[in-house]
Short mmCIF file of N, CA and C in Angstrom, two decimals:
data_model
loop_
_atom_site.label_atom_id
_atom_site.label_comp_id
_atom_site.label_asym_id
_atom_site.label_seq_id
_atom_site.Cartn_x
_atom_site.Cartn_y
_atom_site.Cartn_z
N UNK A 1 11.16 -36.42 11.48
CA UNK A 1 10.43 -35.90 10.35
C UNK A 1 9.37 -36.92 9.96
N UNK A 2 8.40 -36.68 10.17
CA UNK A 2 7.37 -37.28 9.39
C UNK A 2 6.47 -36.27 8.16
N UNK A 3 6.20 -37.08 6.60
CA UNK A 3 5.34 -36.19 6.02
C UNK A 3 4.47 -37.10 5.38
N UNK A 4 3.28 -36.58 4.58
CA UNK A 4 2.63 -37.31 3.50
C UNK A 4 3.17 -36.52 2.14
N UNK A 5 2.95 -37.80 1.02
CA UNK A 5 3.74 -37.50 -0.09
C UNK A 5 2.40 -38.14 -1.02
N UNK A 6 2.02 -37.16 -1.97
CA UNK A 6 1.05 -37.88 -2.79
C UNK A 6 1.48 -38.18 -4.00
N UNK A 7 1.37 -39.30 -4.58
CA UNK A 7 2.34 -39.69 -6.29
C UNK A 7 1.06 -40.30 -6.77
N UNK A 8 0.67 -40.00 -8.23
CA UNK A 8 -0.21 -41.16 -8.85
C UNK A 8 -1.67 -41.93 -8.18
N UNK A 9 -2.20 -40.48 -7.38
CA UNK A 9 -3.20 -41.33 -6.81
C UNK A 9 -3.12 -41.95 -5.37
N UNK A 10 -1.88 -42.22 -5.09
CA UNK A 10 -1.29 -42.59 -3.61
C UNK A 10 -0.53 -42.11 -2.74
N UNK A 11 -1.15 -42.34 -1.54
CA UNK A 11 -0.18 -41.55 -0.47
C UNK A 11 0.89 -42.33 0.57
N UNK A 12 1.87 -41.61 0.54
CA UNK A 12 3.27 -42.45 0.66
C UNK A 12 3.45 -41.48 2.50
N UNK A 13 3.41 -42.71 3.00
CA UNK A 13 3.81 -41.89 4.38
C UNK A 13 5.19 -41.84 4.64
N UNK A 14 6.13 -40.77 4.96
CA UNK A 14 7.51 -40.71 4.29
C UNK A 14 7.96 -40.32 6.29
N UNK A 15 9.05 -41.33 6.77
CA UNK A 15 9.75 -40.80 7.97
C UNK A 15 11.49 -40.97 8.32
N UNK A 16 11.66 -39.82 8.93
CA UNK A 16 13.39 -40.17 9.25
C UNK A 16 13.28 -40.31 10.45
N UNK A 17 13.50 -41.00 11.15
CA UNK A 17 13.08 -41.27 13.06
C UNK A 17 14.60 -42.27 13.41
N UNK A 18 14.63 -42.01 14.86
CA UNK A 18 16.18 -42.34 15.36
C UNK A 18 15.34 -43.93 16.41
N UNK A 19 16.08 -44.53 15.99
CA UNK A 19 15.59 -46.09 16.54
C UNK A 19 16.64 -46.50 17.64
N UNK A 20 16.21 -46.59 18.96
CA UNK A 20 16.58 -46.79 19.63
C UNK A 20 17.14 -48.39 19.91
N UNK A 21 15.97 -49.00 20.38
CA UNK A 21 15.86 -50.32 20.52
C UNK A 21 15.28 -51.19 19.16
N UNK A 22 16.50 -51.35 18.95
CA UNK A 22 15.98 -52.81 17.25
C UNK A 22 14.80 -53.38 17.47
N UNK A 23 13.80 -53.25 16.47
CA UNK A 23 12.45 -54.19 16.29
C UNK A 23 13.49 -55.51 15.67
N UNK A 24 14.06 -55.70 15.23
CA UNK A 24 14.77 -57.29 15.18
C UNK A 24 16.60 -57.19 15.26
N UNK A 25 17.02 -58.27 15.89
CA UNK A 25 18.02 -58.55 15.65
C UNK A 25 19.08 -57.86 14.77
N UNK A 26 18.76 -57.44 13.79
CA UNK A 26 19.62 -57.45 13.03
C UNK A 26 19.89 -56.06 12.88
N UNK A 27 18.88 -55.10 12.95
CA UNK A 27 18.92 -53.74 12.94
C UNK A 27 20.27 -52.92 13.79
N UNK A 28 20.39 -52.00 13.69
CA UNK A 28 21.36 -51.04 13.87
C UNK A 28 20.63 -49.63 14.63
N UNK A 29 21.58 -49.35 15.91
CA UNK A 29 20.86 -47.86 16.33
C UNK A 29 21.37 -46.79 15.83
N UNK A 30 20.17 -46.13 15.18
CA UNK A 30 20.47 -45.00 14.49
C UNK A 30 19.37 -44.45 13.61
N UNK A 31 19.56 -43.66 13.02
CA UNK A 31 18.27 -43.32 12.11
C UNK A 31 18.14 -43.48 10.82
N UNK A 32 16.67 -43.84 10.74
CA UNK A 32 16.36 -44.38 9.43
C UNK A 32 15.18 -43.88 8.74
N UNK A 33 15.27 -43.93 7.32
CA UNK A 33 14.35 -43.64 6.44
C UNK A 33 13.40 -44.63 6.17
N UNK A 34 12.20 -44.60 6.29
CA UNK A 34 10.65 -45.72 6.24
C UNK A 34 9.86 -44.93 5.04
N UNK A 35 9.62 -45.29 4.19
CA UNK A 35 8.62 -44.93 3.08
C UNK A 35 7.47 -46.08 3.01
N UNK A 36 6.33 -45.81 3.16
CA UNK A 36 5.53 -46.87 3.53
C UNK A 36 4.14 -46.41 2.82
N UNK A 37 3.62 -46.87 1.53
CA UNK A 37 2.21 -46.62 0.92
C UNK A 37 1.20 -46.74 2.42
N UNK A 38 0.02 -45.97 2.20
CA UNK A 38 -0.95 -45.94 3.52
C UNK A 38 -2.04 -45.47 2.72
N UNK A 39 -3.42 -45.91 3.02
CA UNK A 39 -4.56 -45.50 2.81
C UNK A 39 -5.05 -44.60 3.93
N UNK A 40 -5.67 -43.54 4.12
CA UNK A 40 -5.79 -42.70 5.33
C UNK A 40 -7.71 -42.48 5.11
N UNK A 41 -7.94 -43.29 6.19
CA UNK A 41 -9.35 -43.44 6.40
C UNK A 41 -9.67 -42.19 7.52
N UNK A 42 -10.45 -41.42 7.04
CA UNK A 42 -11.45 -40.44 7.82
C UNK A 42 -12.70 -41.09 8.46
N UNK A 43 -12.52 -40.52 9.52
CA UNK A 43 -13.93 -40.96 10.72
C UNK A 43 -14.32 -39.84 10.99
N UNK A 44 -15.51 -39.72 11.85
CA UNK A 44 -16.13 -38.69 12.76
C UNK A 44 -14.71 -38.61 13.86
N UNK A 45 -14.48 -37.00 13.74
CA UNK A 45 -13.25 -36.58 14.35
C UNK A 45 -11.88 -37.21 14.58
N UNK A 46 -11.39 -38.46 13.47
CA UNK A 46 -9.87 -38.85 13.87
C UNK A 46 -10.14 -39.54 12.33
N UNK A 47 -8.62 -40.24 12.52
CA UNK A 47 -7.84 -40.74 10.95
C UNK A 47 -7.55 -42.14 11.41
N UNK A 48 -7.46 -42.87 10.20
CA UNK A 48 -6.80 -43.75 10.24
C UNK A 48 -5.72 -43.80 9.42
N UNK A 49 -4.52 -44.98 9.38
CA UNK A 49 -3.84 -45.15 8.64
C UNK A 49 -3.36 -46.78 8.11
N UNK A 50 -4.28 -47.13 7.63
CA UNK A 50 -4.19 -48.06 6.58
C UNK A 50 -2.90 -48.62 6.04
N UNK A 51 -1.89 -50.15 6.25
CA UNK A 51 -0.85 -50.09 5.30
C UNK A 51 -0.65 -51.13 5.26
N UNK A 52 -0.48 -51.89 4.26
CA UNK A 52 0.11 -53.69 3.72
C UNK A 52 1.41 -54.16 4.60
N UNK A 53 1.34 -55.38 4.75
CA UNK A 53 2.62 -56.12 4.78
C UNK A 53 3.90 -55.80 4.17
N UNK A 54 4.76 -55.81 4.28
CA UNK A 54 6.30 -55.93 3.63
C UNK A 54 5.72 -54.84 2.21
N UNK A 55 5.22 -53.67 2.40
CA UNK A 55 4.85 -52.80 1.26
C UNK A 55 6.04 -51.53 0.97
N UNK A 56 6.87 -51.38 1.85
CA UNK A 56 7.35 -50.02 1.58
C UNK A 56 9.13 -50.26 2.36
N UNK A 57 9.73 -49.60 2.36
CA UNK A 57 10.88 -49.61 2.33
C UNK A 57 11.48 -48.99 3.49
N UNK A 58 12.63 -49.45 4.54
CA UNK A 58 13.10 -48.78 5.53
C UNK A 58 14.56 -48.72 5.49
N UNK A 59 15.47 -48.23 5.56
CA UNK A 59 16.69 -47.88 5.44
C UNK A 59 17.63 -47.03 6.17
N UNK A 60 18.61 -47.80 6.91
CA UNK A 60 19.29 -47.50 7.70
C UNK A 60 20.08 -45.89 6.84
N UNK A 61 19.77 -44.86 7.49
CA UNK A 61 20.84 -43.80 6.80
C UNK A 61 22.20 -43.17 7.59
N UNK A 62 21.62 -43.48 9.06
CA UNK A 62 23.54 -42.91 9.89
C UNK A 62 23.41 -44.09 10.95
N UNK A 63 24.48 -44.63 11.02
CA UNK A 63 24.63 -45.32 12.40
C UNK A 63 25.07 -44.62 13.48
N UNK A 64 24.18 -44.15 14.73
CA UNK A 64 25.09 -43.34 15.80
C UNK A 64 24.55 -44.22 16.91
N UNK A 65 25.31 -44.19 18.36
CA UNK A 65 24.96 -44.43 19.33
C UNK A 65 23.88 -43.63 20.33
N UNK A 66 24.19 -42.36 20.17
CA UNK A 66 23.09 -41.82 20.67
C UNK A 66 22.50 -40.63 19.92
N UNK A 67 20.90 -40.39 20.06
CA UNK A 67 20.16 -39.53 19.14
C UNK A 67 20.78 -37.89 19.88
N UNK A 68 20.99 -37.41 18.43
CA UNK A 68 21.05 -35.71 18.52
C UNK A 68 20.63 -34.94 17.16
N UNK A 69 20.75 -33.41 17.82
CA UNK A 69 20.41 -32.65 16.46
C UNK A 69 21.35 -33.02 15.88
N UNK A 70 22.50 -33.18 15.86
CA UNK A 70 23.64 -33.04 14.73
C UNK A 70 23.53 -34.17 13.72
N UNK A 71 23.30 -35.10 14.39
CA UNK A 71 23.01 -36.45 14.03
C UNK A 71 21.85 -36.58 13.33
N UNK A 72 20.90 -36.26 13.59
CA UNK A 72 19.35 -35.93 13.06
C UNK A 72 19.14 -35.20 11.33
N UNK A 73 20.20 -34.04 11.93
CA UNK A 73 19.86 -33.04 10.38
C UNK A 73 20.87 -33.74 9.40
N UNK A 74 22.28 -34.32 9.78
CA UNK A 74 22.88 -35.05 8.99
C UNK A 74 22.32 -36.35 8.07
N UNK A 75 21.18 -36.82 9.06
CA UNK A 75 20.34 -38.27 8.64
C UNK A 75 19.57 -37.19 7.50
N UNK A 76 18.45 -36.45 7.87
CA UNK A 76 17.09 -35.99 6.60
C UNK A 76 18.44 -35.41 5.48
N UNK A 77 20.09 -34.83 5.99
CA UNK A 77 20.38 -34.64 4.38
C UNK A 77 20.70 -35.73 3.92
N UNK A 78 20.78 -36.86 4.12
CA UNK A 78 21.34 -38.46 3.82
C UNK A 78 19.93 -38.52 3.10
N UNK A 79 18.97 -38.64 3.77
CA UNK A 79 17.30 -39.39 3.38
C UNK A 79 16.97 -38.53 2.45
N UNK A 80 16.75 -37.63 2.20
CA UNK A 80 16.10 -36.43 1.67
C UNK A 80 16.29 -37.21 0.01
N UNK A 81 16.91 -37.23 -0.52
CA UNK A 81 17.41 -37.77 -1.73
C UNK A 81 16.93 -38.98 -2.15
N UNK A 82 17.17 -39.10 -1.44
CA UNK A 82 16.35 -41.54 -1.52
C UNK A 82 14.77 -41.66 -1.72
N UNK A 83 14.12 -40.30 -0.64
CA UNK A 83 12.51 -40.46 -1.01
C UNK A 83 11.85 -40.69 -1.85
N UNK A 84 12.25 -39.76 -2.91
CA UNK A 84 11.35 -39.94 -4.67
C UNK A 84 12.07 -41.32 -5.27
N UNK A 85 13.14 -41.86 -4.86
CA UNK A 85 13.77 -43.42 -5.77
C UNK A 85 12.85 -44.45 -4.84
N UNK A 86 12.51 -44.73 -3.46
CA UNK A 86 12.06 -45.16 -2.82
C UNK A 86 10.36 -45.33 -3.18
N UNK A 87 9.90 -43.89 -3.48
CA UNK A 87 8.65 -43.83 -4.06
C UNK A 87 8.61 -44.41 -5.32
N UNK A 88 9.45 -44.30 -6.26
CA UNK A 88 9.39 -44.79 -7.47
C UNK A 88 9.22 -46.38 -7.91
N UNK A 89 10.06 -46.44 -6.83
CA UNK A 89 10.79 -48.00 -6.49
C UNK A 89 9.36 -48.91 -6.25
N UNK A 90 8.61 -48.67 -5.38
CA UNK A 90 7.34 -49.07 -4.65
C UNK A 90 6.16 -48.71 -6.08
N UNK A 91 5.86 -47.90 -6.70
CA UNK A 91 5.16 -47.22 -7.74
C UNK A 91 5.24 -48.73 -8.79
N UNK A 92 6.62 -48.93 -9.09
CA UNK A 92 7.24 -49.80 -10.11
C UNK A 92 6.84 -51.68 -9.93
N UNK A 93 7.03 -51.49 -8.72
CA UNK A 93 6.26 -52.58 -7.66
C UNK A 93 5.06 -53.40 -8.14
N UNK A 94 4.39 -52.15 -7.59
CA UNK A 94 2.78 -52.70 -7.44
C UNK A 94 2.23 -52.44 -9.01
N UNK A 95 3.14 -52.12 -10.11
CA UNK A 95 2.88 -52.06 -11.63
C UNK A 95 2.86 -53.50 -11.86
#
């Protein structure tokens, strides 16, 4: 699942994605929720996506060994809930 989420002027790029191979050490395989502020720059025919350092939030929501639907729709009903506290959370932040 990937979406855009607009709050207050800003757009929150919102994803549940199944992580295979850990970007560090410490991570866990399975899927996770990333809420990440992004500026989205328009060009002649394509986008960009714009986003800070250590700005937005990622969170382990199921630990499984291997990716499936079952596993998948169980994670967005886990995530689904956390998005708007996550958005808020980040909103409260940069206040």
């Amino acid at each position: 699942m990937k979406q855009y989420i607009e709050r207050n002027g800003q757009t929150f790029k919102v994803m549940i994605d199944y992580t295979k191979i850990p970007f560090f050490s410490n991570q866990k395989r399975g899927y996770y929720l990333t809420v990440v502020p992004v500026k989205i720059i328009q060009r002649e025919g394509y986008s960009l996506e714009e986003t800070g350092a250590f700005t937005g939030f990622r969170n382990l929501l199921l630990e499984v060994e291997r990716k499936s639907n079952k596993a998948y729709n169980k994670a967005v009903e886990l995530g689904t809930p956390l998005i708007e506290k996550f958005i808020e959370a980040i909103l409260n932040k940069q206040n």
